[in-house]
Coordinates of C-alpha atoms and ligand atoms in Angstrom, one line a residue:
M191 CA -5.1 -0.8 37.6
S192 CA -8.4 0.1 36.0
R193 CA -11.1 1.5 38.2
I194 CA -14.6 0.0 38.5
F195 CA -17.6 1.8 39.9
S196 CA -21.1 0.5 40.6
G197 CA -24.1 1.4 42.6
I198 CA -27.2 0.0 44.2
Q199 CA -30.4 1.7 45.2
P200 CA -31.5 1.4 48.9
S201 CA -35.1 0.9 47.8
G202 CA -35.9 -2.2 49.7
E203 CA -34.7 -5.7 50.2
I204 CA -31.8 -6.7 48.1
T205 CA -32.8 -9.5 45.8
I206 CA -31.0 -12.6 44.5
G207 CA -31.3 -10.8 41.1
N208 CA -29.1 -8.0 42.5
Y209 CA -26.8 -10.6 44.1
L210 CA -26.4 -12.9 41.1
G211 CA -26.6 -10.2 38.5
A212 CA -24.3 -7.7 40.2
I213 CA -22.9 -8.0 43.7
R214 CA -21.4 -11.5 43.4
N215 CA -19.6 -10.2 40.3
W216 CA -18.3 -7.2 42.2
V217 CA -16.9 -9.5 44.8
R218 CA -15.0 -11.3 42.1
L219 CA -13.6 -8.1 40.6
I220 CA -12.3 -6.3 43.7
D221 CA -9.0 -8.1 43.8
E222 CA -8.0 -6.9 40.3
H223 CA -9.4 -3.4 40.3
D224 CA -9.4 -0.2 42.1
S225 CA -13.1 -0.6 43.2
I226 CA -15.7 1.9 44.3
F227 CA -19.3 1.0 45.3
C228 CA -22.1 3.3 46.2
V229 CA -25.4 3.1 47.9
V230 CA -27.3 5.6 45.6
D231 CA -29.8 7.2 48.0
Q232 CA -30.3 10.2 45.7
H233 CA -31.5 7.9 43.0
A234 CA -33.9 6.1 45.3
I235 CA -35.7 9.4 46.1
T236 CA -36.9 9.9 42.5
V237 CA -39.9 7.7 43.3
E238 CA -42.3 7.9 46.3
Y239 CA -40.6 6.6 49.5
E240 CA -41.1 6.6 53.3
I241 CA -38.8 9.2 54.7
A242 CA -38.6 7.5 58.1
E243 CA -37.6 4.2 56.6
L244 CA -34.9 5.5 54.3
P245 CA -32.0 5.5 56.9
K246 CA -32.5 1.9 57.7
K247 CA -32.7 0.9 54.0
I248 CA -29.4 2.7 53.4
F249 CA -27.8 0.9 56.3
D250 CA -29.3 -2.5 55.2
A251 CA -28.1 -2.0 51.7
A252 CA -24.5 -1.2 52.8
A253 CA -24.4 -4.0 55.4
T254 CA -25.8 -6.6 52.9
N255 CA -23.1 -5.7 50.5
I256 CA -20.4 -6.1 53.1
A257 CA -21.9 -9.3 54.3
A258 CA -22.1 -10.6 50.7
G259 CA -18.3 -10.1 50.4
L260 CA -17.5 -6.5 49.6
D261 CA -14.5 -6.4 51.9
P262 CA -14.0 -2.8 53.0
A263 CA -10.2 -3.4 53.1
K264 CA -10.3 -4.0 49.3
C265 CA -12.8 -1.4 48.1
A266 CA -14.4 1.9 48.9
L267 CA -18.1 1.7 49.9
F268 CA -20.0 4.9 50.6
V269 CA -23.4 6.6 50.4
Q270 CA -24.0 8.9 47.4
S271 CA -25.4 11.9 49.3
R272 CA -22.3 12.1 51.5
V273 CA -20.3 13.3 48.4
P274 CA -22.1 16.4 47.1
E275 CA -20.1 16.5 43.9
H276 CA -22.3 13.8 42.4
T277 CA -25.2 16.3 42.0
E278 CA -22.9 19.1 41.0
L279 CA -21.5 17.1 38.1
A280 CA -24.9 15.9 37.2
W281 CA -26.0 19.5 36.8
Y282 CA -23.1 20.2 34.4
F283 CA -23.9 17.0 32.5
N284 CA -27.5 18.2 32.1
T285 CA -26.2 20.9 29.8
V286 CA -24.8 18.4 27.3
T287 CA -27.6 15.8 27.5
P288 CA -30.4 16.0 24.9
M289 CA -33.9 15.5 26.4
G290 CA -34.7 13.1 23.6
D291 CA -32.0 10.7 24.8
L292 CA -33.5 10.6 28.3
G293 CA -37.0 10.1 27.0
R294 CA -35.9 7.0 25.2
M295 CA -34.6 5.3 28.4
T296 CA -36.4 2.0 29.1
Q297 CA -36.2 2.4 32.8
F298 CA -37.7 5.9 32.6
K299 CA -40.6 4.6 30.5
E300 CA -41.3 1.7 32.9
K301 CA -41.1 3.8 36.0
S302 CA -43.3 6.5 34.5
K303 CA -45.9 3.8 34.0
Q304 CA -45.5 2.6 37.6
H305 CA -45.6 6.1 39.1
R306 CA -48.0 8.0 36.9
E307 CA -48.9 10.4 39.8
N308 CA -45.2 11.5 40.2
I309 CA -43.2 11.7 37.0
N310 CA -40.8 14.2 38.3
V311 CA -37.7 15.8 36.7
G312 CA -35.4 13.8 39.0
L313 CA -36.8 10.6 37.5
F314 CA -36.3 11.9 34.0
G315 CA -32.7 13.0 34.8
Y316 CA -31.9 9.8 36.7
P317 CA -29.4 8.5 34.1
V318 CA -27.5 11.8 34.1
L319 CA -26.9 11.4 37.8
Q320 CA -25.8 7.9 37.1
A321 CA -23.3 9.1 34.5
A322 CA -22.0 11.6 37.1
D323 CA -21.6 8.8 39.7
I324 CA -19.3 6.9 37.3
L325 CA -17.4 9.7 35.7
L326 CA -16.7 11.7 38.9
Y327 CA -14.3 8.9 39.6
K328 CA -13.2 8.5 36.0
A329 CA -14.1 4.8 36.3
D330 CA -13.5 2.9 33.0
R331 CA -15.5 -0.2 33.9
V332 CA -19.0 -0.5 35.3
P333 CA -20.1 -4.0 36.4
V334 CA -23.9 -4.2 36.2
G335 CA -26.8 -6.4 35.3
E336 CA -28.3 -6.2 31.8
D337 CA -31.0 -3.8 32.7
Q338 CA -28.4 -1.0 33.3
V339 CA -26.6 -1.4 30.0
Q340 CA -28.6 1.4 28.3
H341 CA -27.7 3.8 31.1
I342 CA -24.0 3.0 30.8
E343 CA -24.2 3.6 27.0
L344 CA -25.7 7.0 27.8
A345 CA -22.9 7.7 30.3
R346 CA -20.5 7.0 27.5
D347 CA -22.4 9.4 25.1
I348 CA -22.4 12.1 27.9
A349 CA -18.6 11.7 28.4
R350 CA -18.0 12.0 24.6
K351 CA -20.2 15.1 24.3
F352 CA -18.6 16.7 27.4
N353 CA -15.1 16.0 26.1
A354 CA -15.9 17.3 22.7
R355 CA -17.1 20.6 24.1
F356 CA -14.8 21.1 27.1
G357 CA -11.7 19.0 26.5
P358 CA -10.6 15.4 27.2
I359 CA -11.4 14.9 30.8
F360 CA -13.5 11.7 31.0
P361 CA -12.9 8.1 29.9
E362 CA -15.8 6.3 28.1
P363 CA -16.8 3.7 30.6
Q364 CA -17.4 0.1 29.5
V365 CA -19.9 -2.4 30.9
I366 CA -18.8 -5.6 32.6
L367 CA -21.7 -8.0 32.6
S368 CA -22.0 -10.8 35.2
P369 CA -22.2 -14.4 33.9
T370 CA -25.9 -14.2 34.8
P371 CA -26.9 -10.6 33.8
R372 CA -30.7 -11.1 33.8
I373 CA -32.4 -13.1 36.5
M374 CA -36.1 -13.5 35.9
G375 CA -38.7 -13.2 38.6
L376 CA -40.3 -16.3 40.2
D377 CA -43.3 -15.9 38.0
G378 CA -41.1 -16.1 35.0
Q379 CA -42.9 -13.0 33.5
A380 CA -40.5 -10.1 34.1
K381 CA -37.1 -9.3 35.5
M382 CA -36.8 -10.1 39.2
S383 CA -37.2 -6.9 41.1
K384 CA -38.2 -5.6 44.5
S385 CA -41.0 -3.5 43.0
M386 CA -42.6 -6.5 41.2
K387 CA -42.8 -8.7 44.3
N388 CA -41.5 -11.6 42.3
Y389 CA -38.3 -12.0 44.2
I390 CA -36.3 -13.9 46.8
G391 CA -34.4 -11.6 49.2
V392 CA -30.7 -12.2 49.9
L393 CA -31.5 -12.2 53.6
E394 CA -34.5 -14.4 53.4
E395 CA -34.9 -17.3 55.9
P396 CA -34.6 -20.9 54.5
A397 CA -38.3 -21.8 55.1
S398 CA -39.4 -18.7 53.1
I399 CA -37.0 -19.5 50.2
R400 CA -38.3 -23.1 50.0
S401 CA -41.9 -22.0 50.0
K402 CA -41.3 -19.3 47.3
L403 CA -39.4 -21.8 45.1
A404 CA -42.1 -24.4 45.6
V405 CA -44.6 -22.3 43.7
A406 CA -42.2 -20.7 41.2
L407 CA -42.9 -21.1 37.5
T408 CA -41.0 -23.9 35.6
D409 CA -41.4 -25.1 32.0
E410 CA -45.1 -24.4 31.5
N411 CA -45.4 -27.1 28.9
R412 CA -44.5 -29.8 31.5
K413 CA -47.9 -30.6 32.9
R414 CA -47.3 -34.0 34.5
R415 CA -44.3 -35.5 36.3
T416 CA -44.0 -38.0 33.4
D417 CA -43.7 -35.3 30.7
P418 CA -40.2 -34.5 29.6
G419 CA -39.2 -30.9 30.4
N420 CA -37.1 -28.3 28.6
P421 CA -34.5 -26.7 30.8
D422 CA -33.7 -24.1 28.1
I423 CA -37.0 -22.3 28.8
C424 CA -37.1 -23.0 32.6
N425 CA -36.3 -20.2 35.0
I426 CA -35.4 -22.7 37.7
F427 CA -32.7 -24.1 35.5
T428 CA -31.3 -20.6 35.0
L429 CA -31.0 -20.3 38.7
H430 CA -29.3 -23.7 38.9
K431 CA -26.8 -22.4 36.4
S432 CA -25.8 -19.7 38.8
L433 CA -26.0 -21.6 42.1
S434 CA -25.4 -25.4 41.5
S435 CA -22.3 -27.4 40.8
P436 CA -21.4 -28.3 37.2
E437 CA -22.3 -31.9 38.0
E438 CA -25.7 -31.0 39.3
I439 CA -26.4 -28.7 36.4
D440 CA -25.5 -31.5 34.0
R441 CA -27.6 -34.0 35.9
V442 CA -30.7 -31.7 36.0
N443 CA -30.3 -30.9 32.4
V444 CA -30.2 -34.5 31.3
E445 CA -32.7 -35.9 33.7
C446 CA -35.3 -33.1 33.2
R447 CA -35.3 -33.8 29.4
R448 CA -36.1 -37.4 29.9
A449 CA -38.5 -36.9 32.8
G450 CA -36.0 -38.7 35.1
I451 CA -36.4 -35.9 37.6
G452 CA -39.5 -33.9 38.5
C453 CA -39.8 -30.2 39.2
V454 CA -40.3 -30.8 42.9
D455 CA -36.9 -32.6 43.3
C456 CA -35.2 -30.2 40.9
K457 CA -36.4 -27.3 43.0
K458 CA -35.3 -29.0 46.2
I459 CA -31.7 -29.3 44.9
L460 CA -31.8 -25.6 43.9
A461 CA -33.2 -24.6 47.3
D462 CA -30.5 -26.5 49.2
N463 CA -27.8 -24.8 47.1
M464 CA -29.4 -21.3 47.4
I465 CA -29.7 -21.7 51.1
R466 CA -26.0 -22.8 51.4
E467 CA -24.9 -19.7 49.5
L468 CA -27.1 -17.3 51.4
D469 CA -26.9 -18.6 55.0
P470 CA -23.4 -17.1 55.6
I471 CA -24.5 -13.8 54.1
R472 CA -27.5 -13.6 56.4
E473 CA -25.5 -14.5 59.5
K474 CA -22.8 -11.9 58.7
F475 CA -25.5 -9.3 58.2
R476 CA -27.0 -10.1 61.6
E477 CA -23.6 -9.6 63.1
L478 CA -23.2 -6.3 61.4
E479 CA -26.6 -5.2 62.6
R480 CA -25.3 -5.7 66.2
R481 CA -22.3 -3.5 65.4
P482 CA -23.8 -0.6 63.4
D483 CA -20.8 1.7 64.2
E484 CA -18.6 -0.6 62.2
V485 CA -20.7 -0.2 59.1
H486 CA -21.0 3.6 59.6
D487 CA -17.2 3.7 60.0
V488 CA -16.7 1.8 56.7
L489 CA -19.1 4.2 55.0
E490 CA -17.4 7.3 56.4
K491 CA -14.0 6.1 55.4
G492 CA -15.3 5.3 51.9
A493 CA -16.9 8.7 51.6
A494 CA -13.7 10.5 52.7
R495 CA -11.6 8.7 50.1
C496 CA -14.2 9.4 47.4
R497 CA -14.5 13.1 48.3
T498 CA -10.7 13.5 47.6
I499 CA -11.1 12.0 44.1
A500 CA -14.3 13.9 43.5
A501 CA -12.7 17.2 44.5
A502 CA -9.9 16.8 42.0
T503 CA -12.2 15.9 39.2
M504 CA -14.5 18.8 39.9
D505 CA -11.6 21.2 40.0
E506 CA -10.7 20.1 36.4
V507 CA -14.3 20.3 35.3
R508 CA -15.0 23.8 36.7
R509 CA -11.8 25.0 35.1
A510 CA -12.6 23.4 31.7
M511 CA -16.1 25.0 31.8
G512 CA -15.0 28.5 32.7
L513 CA -16.6 28.3 36.1
R514 CA -13.8 30.0 38.0
Ligands
LIG107 P1 -30.5 -1.4 41.1 O1 -30.4 -0.9 42.5 O2 -31.8 -1.6 40.5 O3 -29.7 -2.8 41.0 C1 -28.4 -2.9 41.4 C2 -27.7 -3.9 40.5 O4 -28.4 -5.2 40.4 C3 -28.6 -5.5 39.1 N1 -29.9 -6.2 39.0 C4 -30.1 -7.4 38.3 N2 -29.2 -8.1 37.6 C5 -29.7 -9.3 37.0 N3 -31.0 -9.7 37.1 C6 -31.9 -8.9 37.8 N4 -33.2 -9.3 38.0 C7 -31.4 -7.7 38.5 N5 -32.0 -6.8 39.2 C8 -31.1 -5.9 39.5 C9 -28.7 -4.2 38.3 O5 -28.4 -4.3 37.0 C10 -27.6 -3.4 39.0 O6 -26.3 -3.6 38.5 N6 -29.4 2.7 38.3 C11 -28.8 1.6 39.1 C12 -28.0 2.1 40.3 C13 -26.9 3.0 39.9 C14 -25.7 2.7 39.3 C15 -24.9 3.9 39.2 C16 -25.2 1.5 38.7 C17 -26.8 4.4 40.2 N7 -25.6 4.9 39.8 C18 -23.7 3.9 38.6 C19 -23.9 1.5 38.1 C20 -23.2 2.7 38.0 C21 -29.9 0.7 39.7 O7 -31.1 1.1 39.7 O8 -29.5 -0.5 40.2

C-alpha cells in the first residue's frame, strides 16, 4: 500500500479552497492508502501570528479536518511540533539544498512581499521543512492543490540530492492533484486564500455564504441579464463543477450561454449545493468542539504512531550521515 502524506497550516479559517483543492481529495484517498495528515504549526509561525490564538487555531484545523471526513480510524492525524524529528531532518536537508532553489519559490516571493517587515530564515527554509514532513515518513504520494506543486518538486530534488550523497534512503514523492486543484477567490483576481480575504470558510453559516456569493465576480462581460454569458471564464461555474450534480452543471452551462439563466439564479443553485455539502461538516465540528478531549486523543494517537516511523527513519539518516 503506498503511503500518502499531506499538511495544512493552522493559520486561520479553513477555506473552501482548502476543502475542494485538498481535504475532500484526502477523504477519497484514505481508503486505498496508508495515510498521514499533519497540522503544520511550525510552518504557520514563519509569518507574524498571535501567540494566544495559535492553540485554538491548531485545534480548529484538526477538528475541521475530522469533521470534513478524515476518519481517525483510517488515517493518522497529528500536530507537527509533537514530532520533533521534522525539524531535525529539515536541518540535515538544509545541507543539501541550494539557496538559489529556495529563492526561486513562488510562495516565498509572494510571502516576502506580504511580510516585508519580517522576511526571516524560517520563511526562506519553509520548503525544506515541508520536504522533511513528507520524507520523514517516506511517503511516495502527496495530495495537494496546485499552489504546492513547486514545493513537492523541490522535495523530490532534495530526496535525489540526499540519496546521491548519503545512499538510497528516500523515495521521490509524486503529487496527486485534486480534480479542482486551483479554486479562485470570490473576486476572481487571485487564488482563494485566508490571507487575501476573498474566501468562504468551510464552517461559515448559510446566510454568510449566500451574501458572499451574491457579490462574487462572474463573467465580467455579461453586463445585463439578457446578455449571454461564458461559463468557461466564470469562477462561479468552476465552483459549480466541484459542488453541483452533472445535470445541474450541464443545465447551467447551456442556459448561461443562451441567457436562459441569470447570474442571480445560477448563484442560488450553487449556494444551495454548497450549503448542503458544508452543513454536516459544521455540525460535526460543533459536536467536536463540545468534546475537545476526543480531538486531543486523536492527535496524541496520531503523533505516537508518527514518532515510531520518524524514529526509524532518523536512525537510518544519522547512520548514513556519519552522525553516530
Ligand atoms: P495550506 O495550509 O496553504 O493549504 C492546505 C492545502 O489546501 C490547498 N489549497 C488550495 N487548493 C486549491 N485552491 C485553493 N485556492 C487552495 N488554497 C489552498 C493547498 O494546495 C494545500 O494542499 N505548505 C503547505 C502545507 C504543508 C504541506 C506539507 C503540504 C506543510 N508540509 C507537506 C503537503 C505536504 C500549505 O501551506 O498548505
